[in-house]
Amino acid sequence: MQHDEMSGGSSDSAESTAFWIEWFQSLKGNEFYCEVDEDYVLDRFNLTGLNTEVSHYSLAYDLITDQNDDDMDDQTRAEVETSARHLYGLIHARFIITARGLSKMLEKLRNADFGRCPRVNCDNQAVLPLGLADVPHTKCVSLWCPRCEDVYTPVSRRHSAIDGAHFGTTFPHLFMMAYPNMMPTKTAKRYVPRIFGFRIHEASKEERQQDALREATPGAPRSLSQEPPQ
Amino acid sequence: MAANGSIDERDFSDDDVTDSGEPVQDKGITFRALESGNPTQTITYHTRGDDITEIRRDDGVFPDSHEITDPESEEDSLSVEDSYDETDSETGSSIVSWISWYCSLPGHEYFVEVPDEFVEDEFNLTGLQNPIPYYNEALDLILDADPEDAANQAFMTDIESSAEMLYGLIHARFILTKAGLQLMAQKAHDGIFGECPRVYCGGVGLLPTGLSDRPGEDTIKMVCGRCRDVYFPKEAKYQSIDGAFFGTSFANFLWMTYPELLPPIIRRSATEGNHHIRPPRRRRHGAYSANREDDDDDDEDDDDEEEEDEEDEGRATLVHRGHGGGEDEDSEGSWYAPLDDPAHDLANVYEVYRPRIFGFGIHPDSVVAPRMQWLRWKEGVEETQLGR
């Protein structure tokens, strides 16, 4: 809702600020995006194929690069604005898997700009954004926790409105390959469901099978010594 | 304890939690424990974001089971509950009962109203006398039988917090009874407790749980019955509730009593084939190039191409997937169906996330190779889903 309102009144404020990208970055709800370098946007090679994805491609491109001319009616302007956001998102998805983009995202990860893992046993591990699909308009953005290696929905509704394709399926894994020291140590700590202190039959059967799978996985965390005996 | 009150009286909204993905850090705030009569003793309040998550005494540990009977240390752990406006209770109690008022406070949506009969039955309160200071006064307050003694006014703050603690502990017992389970099942059915944040649990409902049955040890956590894991409550206003007010047993007990609260998982198997029907994918924007030769996105994923293959078949009519195809993108592919698709019954989906780089699986020797898939494994999850 809030997102829509902002896009409605946004075109006016876009004119007043000098740079569209900077203005886009400053919008509430766009905290997940990193600022795409202007050089990257200006290099047409990086935009190969995007003209088929985005309507009003050239107008949207002009808007992003601040070359917009004003002879548009309000209807077109709103459409171009939407297209520009989408185009910027798709450029962003490509930019963040370049060396420059990865280093910008590293800074954001260090600030925990993407939030933290909701799982209790992950000890507030900072997460990375991820799309579950590279095709636009299929999945909203998700958060990938490097500690439990699972995907979660963002807490804020504003972030749930972001298209997952603006981040892509590859990004967090490529990021961890580029910065392996950011990979946290995994933990075998887990929640054991109990009723009046007793384990639940079905759950502990599953646990034992999961433990067997864990032992079979190379590099998986070993069980903790302080865990109660089976 | 004025500082304490001001922390909890803040108006929490949903977006406060992650407004800017703001780092949620532990900040220790130390107060003097004046009311315990020992000014050298300090209590550290650990906060997450804006909210108190735990209290620690100066020795850095929670009061353990031996200390819990010690009224002095009990007061320390009680003080976190000492956060409500007393004037509210006085005006409120004249109109509604204390229990109704307490359960209607913002942030107390998870509590159910314990009937007076349950509280009045001494048998249900066995063993609660010792750990709770001002037990009788607190019980009177809960049951609205308080004669408002002038002598009690001085201790009203302590009695209030004792009442909250006492009510919480009674609540933990009540929700394990038949009537309590029914009330909580209704709340769960209405979706009061929210959905699992894990994407591949398909938005299954959560239940509140404590990680300890002793008060003052840990705050409330949310447990998902599908992935059997615990998460922080999404909204900050719930993050200060004591976990002992719900207890460790309740959530699992409720799922055993009402198994329908956990919808069954429809497991898709590559071998026996599945009859999951997927309508053609919609594209709302952009011109889709029908002939793939034109589409030379080198940056786009391989998934994209798989999708295009499927789209070609799927454009005319619905696609029946599976039937012994055994291709490992089967499980993944169905996830490309739009979220708002009614034919795609999200509630029955359970998957294990499989990382991909440009559509390819990751070698086990890699630093980013999946090492935690065992945690989400369940009976019926295929090897192909794990990328083996």
mmCIF file with all atom_site columns, N, CA, C and O in Angstrom, chain A residues 28 52 112 118-120 133-134 139 149-153 155 157-158 170 173 176 194 196 206 210 219, chain B residues 14 19 21 197-199 228-232 234 249 287 301 335-337 353 358 368 371-372 374 376-377:
data_model
loop_
_atom_site.group_PDB
_atom_site.id
_atom_site.type_symbol
_atom_site.label_atom_id
_atom_site.label_alt_id
_atom_site.label_comp_id
_atom_site.label_asym_id
_atom_site.label_entity_id
_atom_site.label_seq_id
_atom_site.pdbx_PDB_ins_code
_atom_site.Cartn_x
_atom_site.Cartn_y
_atom_site.Cartn_z
_atom_site.occupancy
_atom_site.B_iso_or_equiv
_atom_site.pdbx_formal_charge
_atom_site.auth_seq_id
_atom_site.auth_comp_id
_atom_site.auth_asym_id
_atom_site.auth_atom_id
_atom_site.pdbx_PDB_model_num
ATOM 1   N N  . LYS A 1 28  ? 11.999 4.621   1.146   1.00 0.00 ? 28  LYS A N  1
ATOM 2   C CA . LYS A 1 28  ? 11.798 3.653   2.213   1.00 0.00 ? 28  LYS A CA 1
ATOM 3   C C  . LYS A 1 28  ? 11.341 2.332   1.590   1.00 0.00 ? 28  LYS A C  1
ATOM 4   O O  . LYS A 1 28  ? 10.471 2.327   0.723   1.00 0.00 ? 28  LYS A O  1
ATOM 5   N N  . THR A 1 52  ? 13.712 -6.486  -24.090 1.00 0.00 ? 52  THR A N  1
ATOM 6   C CA . THR A 1 52  ? 12.532 -7.327  -24.286 1.00 0.00 ? 52  THR A CA 1
ATOM 7   C C  . THR A 1 52  ? 11.764 -7.522  -22.985 1.00 0.00 ? 52  THR A C  1
ATOM 8   O O  . THR A 1 52  ? 10.616 -7.933  -22.994 1.00 0.00 ? 52  THR A O  1
ATOM 9   N N  . ALA A 1 112 ? 24.339 -5.425  8.349   1.00 0.00 ? 112 ALA A N  1
ATOM 10  C CA . ALA A 1 112 ? 23.094 -6.199  8.496   1.00 0.00 ? 112 ALA A CA 1
ATOM 11  C C  . ALA A 1 112 ? 21.905 -5.441  7.926   1.00 0.00 ? 112 ALA A C  1
ATOM 12  O O  . ALA A 1 112 ? 20.829 -5.399  8.509   1.00 0.00 ? 112 ALA A O  1
ATOM 13  N N  . PRO A 1 118 ? 15.586 -15.207 11.405  1.00 0.00 ? 118 PRO A N  1
ATOM 14  C CA . PRO A 1 118 ? 14.598 -15.335 12.482  1.00 0.00 ? 118 PRO A CA 1
ATOM 15  C C  . PRO A 1 118 ? 14.775 -16.599 13.316  1.00 0.00 ? 118 PRO A C  1
ATOM 16  O O  . PRO A 1 118 ? 14.176 -16.718 14.380  1.00 0.00 ? 118 PRO A O  1
ATOM 17  N N  . ARG A 1 119 ? 15.610 -17.515 12.835  1.00 0.00 ? 119 ARG A N  1
ATOM 18  C CA . ARG A 1 119 ? 15.756 -18.787 13.542  1.00 0.00 ? 119 ARG A CA 1
ATOM 19  C C  . ARG A 1 119 ? 16.553 -18.554 14.827  1.00 0.00 ? 119 ARG A C  1
ATOM 20  O O  . ARG A 1 119 ? 17.606 -17.913 14.809  1.00 0.00 ? 119 ARG A O  1
ATOM 21  N N  . VAL A 1 120 ? 16.052 -19.074 15.926  1.00 0.00 ? 120 VAL A N  1
ATOM 22  C CA . VAL A 1 120 ? 16.656 -18.804 17.228  1.00 0.00 ? 120 VAL A CA 1
ATOM 23  C C  . VAL A 1 120 ? 18.075 -19.351 17.289  1.00 0.00 ? 120 VAL A C  1
ATOM 24  O O  . VAL A 1 120 ? 18.998 -18.682 17.764  1.00 0.00 ? 120 VAL A O  1
ATOM 25  N N  . ALA A 1 133 ? 13.471 -17.058 -8.044  1.00 0.00 ? 133 ALA A N  1
ATOM 26  C CA . ALA A 1 133 ? 13.324 -17.225 -9.481  1.00 0.00 ? 133 ALA A CA 1
ATOM 27  C C  . ALA A 1 133 ? 14.051 -16.082 -10.163 1.00 0.00 ? 133 ALA A C  1
ATOM 28  O O  . ALA A 1 133 ? 14.114 -14.972 -9.628  1.00 0.00 ? 133 ALA A O  1
ATOM 29  N N  . ASP A 1 134 ? 14.623 -16.360 -11.324 1.00 0.00 ? 134 ASP A N  1
ATOM 30  C CA . ASP A 1 134 ? 15.259 -15.302 -12.095 1.00 0.00 ? 134 ASP A CA 1
ATOM 31  C C  . ASP A 1 134 ? 14.292 -14.661 -13.067 1.00 0.00 ? 134 ASP A C  1
ATOM 32  O O  . ASP A 1 134 ? 14.636 -13.680 -13.717 1.00 0.00 ? 134 ASP A O  1
ATOM 33  N N  . LYS A 1 139 ? 8.404  -14.386 -8.054  1.00 0.00 ? 139 LYS A N  1
ATOM 34  C CA . LYS A 1 139 ? 8.604  -14.555 -6.617  1.00 0.00 ? 139 LYS A CA 1
ATOM 35  C C  . LYS A 1 139 ? 9.087  -13.247 -6.019  1.00 0.00 ? 139 LYS A C  1
ATOM 36  O O  . LYS A 1 139 ? 9.857  -12.522 -6.639  1.00 0.00 ? 139 LYS A O  1
ATOM 37  N N  . GLU A 1 149 ? 21.385 -22.047 6.050   1.00 0.00 ? 149 GLU A N  1
ATOM 38  C CA . GLU A 1 149 ? 21.229 -22.295 4.614   1.00 0.00 ? 149 GLU A CA 1
ATOM 39  C C  . GLU A 1 149 ? 19.778 -22.487 4.226   1.00 0.00 ? 149 GLU A C  1
ATOM 40  O O  . GLU A 1 149 ? 19.434 -23.405 3.490   1.00 0.00 ? 149 GLU A O  1
ATOM 41  N N  . ASP A 1 150 ? 18.937 -21.649 4.753   1.00 0.00 ? 150 ASP A N  1
ATOM 42  C CA . ASP A 1 150 ? 17.538 -21.759 4.387   1.00 0.00 ? 150 ASP A CA 1
ATOM 43  C C  . ASP A 1 150 ? 17.021 -20.384 3.983   1.00 0.00 ? 150 ASP A C  1
ATOM 44  O O  . ASP A 1 150 ? 17.701 -19.382 4.200   1.00 0.00 ? 150 ASP A O  1
ATOM 45  N N  . VAL A 1 151 ? 15.863 -20.363 3.368   1.00 0.00 ? 151 VAL A N  1
ATOM 46  C CA . VAL A 1 151 ? 15.307 -19.104 2.879   1.00 0.00 ? 151 VAL A CA 1
ATOM 47  C C  . VAL A 1 151 ? 14.082 -18.710 3.692   1.00 0.00 ? 151 VAL A C  1
ATOM 48  O O  . VAL A 1 151 ? 13.261 -19.549 4.040   1.00 0.00 ? 151 VAL A O  1
ATOM 49  N N  . TYR A 1 152 ? 14.001 -17.411 3.992   1.00 0.00 ? 152 TYR A N  1
ATOM 50  C CA . TYR A 1 152 ? 12.931 -16.879 4.821   1.00 0.00 ? 152 TYR A CA 1
ATOM 51  C C  . TYR A 1 152 ? 12.294 -15.695 4.135   1.00 0.00 ? 152 TYR A C  1
ATOM 52  O O  . TYR A 1 152 ? 12.918 -15.033 3.311   1.00 0.00 ? 152 TYR A O  1
ATOM 53  N N  . THR A 1 153 ? 11.051 -15.425 4.518   1.00 0.00 ? 153 THR A N  1
ATOM 54  C CA . THR A 1 153 ? 10.380 -14.244 3.982   1.00 0.00 ? 153 THR A CA 1
ATOM 55  C C  . THR A 1 153 ? 10.809 -13.026 4.792   1.00 0.00 ? 153 THR A C  1
ATOM 56  O O  . THR A 1 153 ? 11.021 -13.125 5.992   1.00 0.00 ? 153 THR A O  1
ATOM 57  N N  . VAL A 1 155 ? 10.656 -9.665  6.981   1.00 0.00 ? 155 VAL A N  1
ATOM 58  C CA . VAL A 1 155 ? 9.711  -9.349  8.048   1.00 0.00 ? 155 VAL A CA 1
ATOM 59  C C  . VAL A 1 155 ? 8.765  -8.237  7.615   1.00 0.00 ? 155 VAL A C  1
ATOM 60  O O  . VAL A 1 155 ? 7.570  -8.317  7.827   1.00 0.00 ? 155 VAL A O  1
ATOM 61  N N  . ARG A 1 157 ? 6.501  -5.786  5.373   1.00 0.00 ? 157 ARG A N  1
ATOM 62  C CA . ARG A 1 157 ? 5.677  -5.940  4.174   1.00 0.00 ? 157 ARG A CA 1
ATOM 63  C C  . ARG A 1 157 ? 6.243  -5.138  3.013   1.00 0.00 ? 157 ARG A C  1
ATOM 64  O O  . ARG A 1 157 ? 6.060  -5.486  1.864   1.00 0.00 ? 157 ARG A O  1
ATOM 65  N N  . ARG A 1 158 ? 6.903  -4.037  3.334   1.00 0.00 ? 158 ARG A N  1
ATOM 66  C CA . ARG A 1 158 ? 7.501  -3.231  2.272   1.00 0.00 ? 158 ARG A CA 1
ATOM 67  C C  . ARG A 1 158 ? 8.487  -4.047  1.455   1.00 0.00 ? 158 ARG A C  1
ATOM 68  O O  . ARG A 1 158 ? 8.561  -3.947  0.248   1.00 0.00 ? 158 ARG A O  1
ATOM 69  N N  . THR A 1 170 ? 21.341 -16.570 -7.916  1.00 0.00 ? 170 THR A N  1
ATOM 70  C CA . THR A 1 170 ? 22.760 -16.875 -7.798  1.00 0.00 ? 170 THR A CA 1
ATOM 71  C C  . THR A 1 170 ? 23.456 -16.075 -6.711  1.00 0.00 ? 170 THR A C  1
ATOM 72  O O  . THR A 1 170 ? 24.378 -16.579 -6.062  1.00 0.00 ? 170 THR A O  1
ATOM 73  N N  . HIS A 1 173 ? 25.117 -17.133 -3.103  1.00 0.00 ? 173 HIS A N  1
ATOM 74  C CA . HIS A 1 173 ? 26.095 -18.221 -3.173  1.00 0.00 ? 173 HIS A CA 1
ATOM 75  C C  . HIS A 1 173 ? 27.389 -17.747 -3.821  1.00 0.00 ? 173 HIS A C  1
ATOM 76  O O  . HIS A 1 173 ? 28.490 -18.089 -3.376  1.00 0.00 ? 173 HIS A O  1
ATOM 77  N N  . MET A 1 176 ? 29.253 -15.738 -1.264  1.00 0.00 ? 176 MET A N  1
ATOM 78  C CA . MET A 1 176 ? 29.995 -16.515 -0.277  1.00 0.00 ? 176 MET A CA 1
ATOM 79  C C  . MET A 1 176 ? 31.240 -17.160 -0.899  1.00 0.00 ? 176 MET A C  1
ATOM 80  O O  . MET A 1 176 ? 32.224 -17.400 -0.217  1.00 0.00 ? 176 MET A O  1
ATOM 81  N N  . ARG A 1 194 ? 9.522  -31.210 23.038  1.00 0.00 ? 194 ARG A N  1
ATOM 82  C CA . ARG A 1 194 ? 9.296  -32.031 24.222  1.00 0.00 ? 194 ARG A CA 1
ATOM 83  C C  . ARG A 1 194 ? 7.921  -31.743 24.797  1.00 0.00 ? 194 ARG A C  1
ATOM 84  O O  . ARG A 1 194 ? 7.419  -30.627 24.689  1.00 0.00 ? 194 ARG A O  1
ATOM 85  N N  . PHE A 1 196 ? 6.258  -32.162 28.551  1.00 0.00 ? 196 PHE A N  1
ATOM 86  C CA . PHE A 1 196 ? 6.584  -32.446 29.950  1.00 0.00 ? 196 PHE A CA 1
ATOM 87  C C  . PHE A 1 196 ? 7.980  -33.048 30.076  1.00 0.00 ? 196 PHE A C  1
ATOM 88  O O  . PHE A 1 196 ? 8.210  -33.976 30.850  1.00 0.00 ? 196 PHE A O  1
ATOM 89  N N  . GLU A 1 206 ? 12.517 -38.834 13.428  1.00 0.00 ? 206 GLU A N  1
ATOM 90  C CA . GLU A 1 206 ? 12.967 -37.983 12.331  1.00 0.00 ? 206 GLU A CA 1
ATOM 91  C C  . GLU A 1 206 ? 14.339 -37.392 12.637  1.00 0.00 ? 206 GLU A C  1
ATOM 92  O O  . GLU A 1 206 ? 15.197 -37.331 11.762  1.00 0.00 ? 206 GLU A O  1
ATOM 93  N N  . GLN A 1 210 ? 17.730 -37.504 10.505  1.00 0.00 ? 210 GLN A N  1
ATOM 94  C CA . GLN A 1 210 ? 18.413 -36.279 10.123  1.00 0.00 ? 210 GLN A CA 1
ATOM 95  C C  . GLN A 1 210 ? 19.867 -36.303 10.579  1.00 0.00 ? 210 GLN A C  1
ATOM 96  O O  . GLN A 1 210 ? 20.771 -35.866 9.863   1.00 0.00 ? 210 GLN A O  1
ATOM 97  N N  . GLY A 1 219 ? 31.544 -32.083 5.620   1.00 0.00 ? 219 GLY A N  1
ATOM 98  C CA . GLY A 1 219 ? 31.634 -30.702 6.078   1.00 0.00 ? 219 GLY A CA 1
ATOM 99  C C  . GLY A 1 219 ? 30.506 -30.249 6.964   1.00 0.00 ? 219 GLY A C  1
ATOM 100 O O  . GLY A 1 219 ? 30.493 -29.108 7.403   1.00 0.00 ? 219 GLY A O  1
ATOM 101 N N  . ASP B 2 14  ? 4.418  -2.883  13.496  1.00 0.00 ? 14  ASP B N  1
ATOM 102 C CA . ASP B 2 14  ? 4.997  -4.013  12.774  1.00 0.00 ? 14  ASP B CA 1
ATOM 103 C C  . ASP B 2 14  ? 6.324  -3.653  12.144  1.00 0.00 ? 14  ASP B C  1
ATOM 104 O O  . ASP B 2 14  ? 7.277  -4.386  12.186  1.00 0.00 ? 14  ASP B O  1
ATOM 105 N N  . ASP B 2 19  ? 12.552 -1.853  10.172  1.00 0.00 ? 19  ASP B N  1
ATOM 106 C CA . ASP B 2 19  ? 12.320 -0.657  9.397   1.00 0.00 ? 19  ASP B CA 1
ATOM 107 C C  . ASP B 2 19  ? 13.358 -0.445  8.320   1.00 0.00 ? 19  ASP B C  1
ATOM 108 O O  . ASP B 2 19  ? 13.058 -0.206  7.164   1.00 0.00 ? 19  ASP B O  1
ATOM 109 N N  . GLY B 2 21  ? 16.053 -2.657  8.104   1.00 0.00 ? 21  GLY B N  1
ATOM 110 C CA . GLY B 2 21  ? 16.938 -3.784  8.302   1.00 0.00 ? 21  GLY B CA 1
ATOM 111 C C  . GLY B 2 21  ? 17.959 -3.450  9.359   1.00 0.00 ? 21  GLY B C  1
ATOM 112 O O  . GLY B 2 21  ? 19.080 -3.921  9.340   1.00 0.00 ? 21  GLY B O  1
ATOM 113 N N  . PRO B 2 197 ? 8.228  -18.157 9.125   1.00 0.00 ? 197 PRO B N  1
ATOM 114 C CA . PRO B 2 197 ? 8.987  -17.291 8.215   1.00 0.00 ? 197 PRO B CA 1
ATOM 115 C C  . PRO B 2 197 ? 9.723  -18.075 7.133   1.00 0.00 ? 197 PRO B C  1
ATOM 116 O O  . PRO B 2 197 ? 10.153 -17.500 6.141   1.00 0.00 ? 197 PRO B O  1
ATOM 117 N N  . ARG B 2 198 ? 9.847  -19.366 7.326   1.00 0.00 ? 198 ARG B N  1
ATOM 118 C CA . ARG B 2 198 ? 10.562 -20.174 6.350   1.00 0.00 ? 198 ARG B CA 1
ATOM 119 C C  . ARG B 2 198 ? 9.700  -20.306 5.094   1.00 0.00 ? 198 ARG B C  1
ATOM 120 O O  . ARG B 2 198 ? 8.537  -20.701 5.170   1.00 0.00 ? 198 ARG B O  1
ATOM 121 N N  . VAL B 2 199 ? 10.287 -19.978 3.944   1.00 0.00 ? 199 VAL B N  1
ATOM 122 C CA . VAL B 2 199 ? 9.522  -19.927 2.705   1.00 0.00 ? 199 VAL B CA 1
ATOM 123 C C  . VAL B 2 199 ? 8.957  -21.311 2.362   1.00 0.00 ? 199 VAL B C  1
ATOM 124 O O  . VAL B 2 199 ? 7.787  -21.459 2.019   1.00 0.00 ? 199 VAL B O  1
ATOM 125 N N  . ARG B 2 228 ? 9.720  -28.028 12.542  1.00 0.00 ? 228 ARG B N  1
ATOM 126 C CA . ARG B 2 228 ? 10.102 -28.309 13.930  1.00 0.00 ? 228 ARG B CA 1
ATOM 127 C C  . ARG B 2 228 ? 11.304 -27.467 14.349  1.00 0.00 ? 228 ARG B C  1
ATOM 128 O O  . ARG B 2 228 ? 12.334 -27.965 14.790  1.00 0.00 ? 228 ARG B O  1
ATOM 129 N N  . ASP B 2 229 ? 11.141 -26.161 14.187  1.00 0.00 ? 229 ASP B N  1
ATOM 130 C CA . ASP B 2 229 ? 12.216 -25.264 14.572  1.00 0.00 ? 229 ASP B CA 1
ATOM 131 C C  . ASP B 2 229 ? 11.610 -24.056 15.269  1.00 0.00 ? 229 ASP B C  1
ATOM 132 O O  . ASP B 2 229 ? 10.416 -23.814 15.166  1.00 0.00 ? 229 ASP B O  1
ATOM 133 N N  . VAL B 2 230 ? 12.434 -23.334 15.997  1.00 0.00 ? 230 VAL B N  1
ATOM 134 C CA . VAL B 2 230 ? 11.937 -22.174 16.749  1.00 0.00 ? 230 VAL B CA 1
ATOM 135 C C  . VAL B 2 230 ? 12.474 -20.887 16.145  1.00 0.00 ? 230 VAL B C  1
ATOM 136 O O  . VAL B 2 230 ? 13.622 -20.812 15.706  1.00 0.00 ? 230 VAL B O  1
ATOM 137 N N  . TYR B 2 231 ? 11.620 -19.863 16.141  1.00 0.00 ? 231 TYR B N  1
ATOM 138 C CA . TYR B 2 231 ? 11.937 -18.568 15.552  1.00 0.00 ? 231 TYR B CA 1
ATOM 139 C C  . TYR B 2 231 ? 11.592 -17.468 16.545  1.00 0.00 ? 231 TYR B C  1
ATOM 140 O O  . TYR B 2 231 ? 10.781 -17.663 17.449  1.00 0.00 ? 231 TYR B O  1
ATOM 141 N N  . PHE B 2 232 ? 12.214 -16.317 16.326  1.00 0.00 ? 232 PHE B N  1
ATOM 142 C CA . PHE B 2 232 ? 11.850 -15.152 17.127  1.00 0.00 ? 232 PHE B CA 1
ATOM 143 C C  . PHE B 2 232 ? 10.477 -14.669 16.669  1.00 0.00 ? 232 PHE B C  1
ATOM 144 O O  . PHE B 2 232 ? 10.170 -14.748 15.482  1.00 0.00 ? 232 PHE B O  1
ATOM 145 N N  . LYS B 2 234 ? 7.820  -12.273 15.219  1.00 0.00 ? 234 LYS B N  1
ATOM 146 C CA . LYS B 2 234 ? 8.072  -11.292 14.171  1.00 0.00 ? 234 LYS B CA 1
ATOM 147 C C  . LYS B 2 234 ? 7.977  -9.867  14.711  1.00 0.00 ? 234 LYS B C  1
ATOM 148 O O  . LYS B 2 234 ? 8.771  -9.012  14.377  1.00 0.00 ? 234 LYS B O  1
ATOM 149 N N  . SER B 2 249 ? 5.832  -27.381 26.800  1.00 0.00 ? 249 SER B N  1
ATOM 150 C CA . SER B 2 249 ? 5.016  -28.518 26.346  1.00 0.00 ? 249 SER B CA 1
ATOM 151 C C  . SER B 2 249 ? 3.863  -28.110 25.452  1.00 0.00 ? 249 SER B C  1
ATOM 152 O O  . SER B 2 249 ? 3.447  -28.870 24.595  1.00 0.00 ? 249 SER B O  1
ATOM 153 N N  . ALA B 2 287 ? 7.602  -7.897  -23.516 1.00 0.00 ? 287 ALA B N  1
ATOM 154 C CA . ALA B 2 287 ? 7.256  -8.761  -24.628 1.00 0.00 ? 287 ALA B CA 1
ATOM 155 C C  . ALA B 2 287 ? 8.075  -10.030 -24.517 1.00 0.00 ? 287 ALA B C  1
ATOM 156 O O  . ALA B 2 287 ? 9.294  -9.989  -24.452 1.00 0.00 ? 287 ALA B O  1
ATOM 157 N N  . ASP B 2 301 ? 19.782 -16.782 -15.965 1.00 0.00 ? 301 ASP B N  1
ATOM 158 C CA . ASP B 2 301 ? 20.025 -18.095 -15.415 1.00 0.00 ? 301 ASP B CA 1
ATOM 159 C C  . ASP B 2 301 ? 19.655 -19.201 -16.384 1.00 0.00 ? 301 ASP B C  1
ATOM 160 O O  . ASP B 2 301 ? 18.883 -19.000 -17.306 1.00 0.00 ? 301 ASP B O  1
ATOM 161 N N  . TRP B 2 335 ? 7.874  -24.447 -8.248  1.00 0.00 ? 335 TRP B N  1
ATOM 162 C CA . TRP B 2 335 ? 7.923  -23.235 -7.444  1.00 0.00 ? 335 TRP B CA 1
ATOM 163 C C  . TRP B 2 335 ? 7.872  -21.975 -8.283  1.00 0.00 ? 335 TRP B C  1
ATOM 164 O O  . TRP B 2 335 ? 7.781  -20.886 -7.752  1.00 0.00 ? 335 TRP B O  1
ATOM 165 N N  . TYR B 2 336 ? 7.915  -22.143 -9.554  1.00 0.00 ? 336 TYR B N  1
ATOM 166 C CA . TYR B 2 336 ? 7.822  -20.951 -10.378 1.00 0.00 ? 336 TYR B CA 1
ATOM 167 C C  . TYR B 2 336 ? 6.381  -20.525 -10.586 1.00 0.00 ? 336 TYR B C  1
ATOM 168 O O  . TYR B 2 336 ? 6.119  -19.490 -11.138 1.00 0.00 ? 336 TYR B O  1
ATOM 169 N N  . ALA B 2 337 ? 5.460  -21.364 -10.125 1.00 0.00 ? 337 ALA B N  1
ATOM 170 C CA . ALA B 2 337 ? 4.059  -20.961 -10.218 1.00 0.00 ? 337 ALA B CA 1
ATOM 171 C C  . ALA B 2 337 ? 3.855  -19.715 -9.359  1.00 0.00 ? 337 ALA B C  1
ATOM 172 O O  . ALA B 2 337 ? 4.434  -19.598 -8.296  1.00 0.00 ? 337 ALA B O  1
ATOM 173 N N  . TYR B 2 353 ? 15.586 -26.311 0.563   1.00 0.00 ? 353 TYR B N  1
ATOM 174 C CA . TYR B 2 353 ? 16.193 -25.370 -0.370  1.00 0.00 ? 353 TYR B CA 1
ATOM 175 C C  . TYR B 2 353 ? 17.482 -25.940 -0.938  1.00 0.00 ? 353 TYR B C  1
ATOM 176 O O  . TYR B 2 353 ? 18.297 -26.506 -0.217  1.00 0.00 ? 353 TYR B O  1
ATOM 177 N N  . PHE B 2 358 ? 23.897 -19.817 -11.179 1.00 0.00 ? 358 PHE B N  1
ATOM 178 C CA . PHE B 2 358 ? 23.528 -19.801 -12.592 1.00 0.00 ? 358 PHE B CA 1
ATOM 179 C C  . PHE B 2 358 ? 22.783 -21.077 -12.975 1.00 0.00 ? 358 PHE B C  1
ATOM 180 O O  . PHE B 2 358 ? 22.982 -21.633 -14.056 1.00 0.00 ? 358 PHE B O  1
ATOM 181 N N  . VAL B 2 368 ? 30.578 -23.065 -0.471  1.00 0.00 ? 368 VAL B N  1
ATOM 182 C CA . VAL B 2 368 ? 29.155 -22.763 -0.351  1.00 0.00 ? 368 VAL B CA 1
ATOM 183 C C  . VAL B 2 368 ? 28.279 -23.996 -0.531  1.00 0.00 ? 368 VAL B C  1
ATOM 184 O O  . VAL B 2 368 ? 27.069 -23.880 -0.642  1.00 0.00 ? 368 VAL B O  1
ATOM 185 N N  . ARG B 2 371 ? 25.412 -27.715 3.502   1.00 0.00 ? 371 ARG B N  1
ATOM 186 C CA . ARG B 2 371 ? 25.867 -28.559 4.615   1.00 0.00 ? 371 ARG B CA 1
ATOM 187 C C  . ARG B 2 371 ? 24.806 -28.662 5.703   1.00 0.00 ? 371 ARG B C  1
ATOM 188 O O  . ARG B 2 371 ? 25.012 -29.306 6.714   1.00 0.00 ? 371 ARG B O  1
ATOM 189 N N  . MET B 2 372 ? 23.688 -27.975 5.501   1.00 0.00 ? 372 MET B N  1
ATOM 190 C CA . MET B 2 372 ? 22.668 -27.965 6.549   1.00 0.00 ? 372 MET B CA 1
ATOM 191 C C  . MET B 2 372 ? 21.349 -28.553 6.064   1.00 0.00 ? 372 MET B C  1
ATOM 192 O O  . MET B 2 372 ? 20.318 -28.390 6.712   1.00 0.00 ? 372 MET B O  1
ATOM 193 N N  . TRP B 2 374 ? 20.380 -31.495 6.090   1.00 0.00 ? 374 TRP B N  1
ATOM 194 C CA . TRP B 2 374 ? 19.883 -32.514 7.017   1.00 0.00 ? 374 TRP B CA 1
ATOM 195 C C  . TRP B 2 374 ? 18.858 -31.934 7.981   1.00 0.00 ? 374 TRP B C  1
ATOM 196 O O  . TRP B 2 374 ? 17.931 -32.600 8.407   1.00 0.00 ? 374 TRP B O  1
ATOM 197 N N  . ARG B 2 376 ? 16.532 -29.852 7.481   1.00 0.00 ? 376 ARG B N  1
ATOM 198 C CA . ARG B 2 376 ? 15.189 -29.721 6.938   1.00 0.00 ? 376 ARG B CA 1
ATOM 199 C C  . ARG B 2 376 ? 14.708 -31.010 6.298   1.00 0.00 ? 376 ARG B C  1
ATOM 200 O O  . ARG B 2 376 ? 13.632 -31.029 5.712   1.00 0.00 ? 376 ARG B O  1
ATOM 201 N N  . TRP B 2 377 ? 15.512 -32.042 6.403   1.00 0.00 ? 377 TRP B N  1
ATOM 202 C CA . TRP B 2 377 ? 15.108 -33.297 5.785   1.00 0.00 ? 377 TRP B CA 1
ATOM 203 C C  . TRP B 2 377 ? 13.873 -33.843 6.477   1.00 0.00 ? 377 TRP B C  1
ATOM 204 O O  . TRP B 2 377 ? 13.712 -33.740 7.687   1.00 0.00 ? 377 TRP B O  1
#
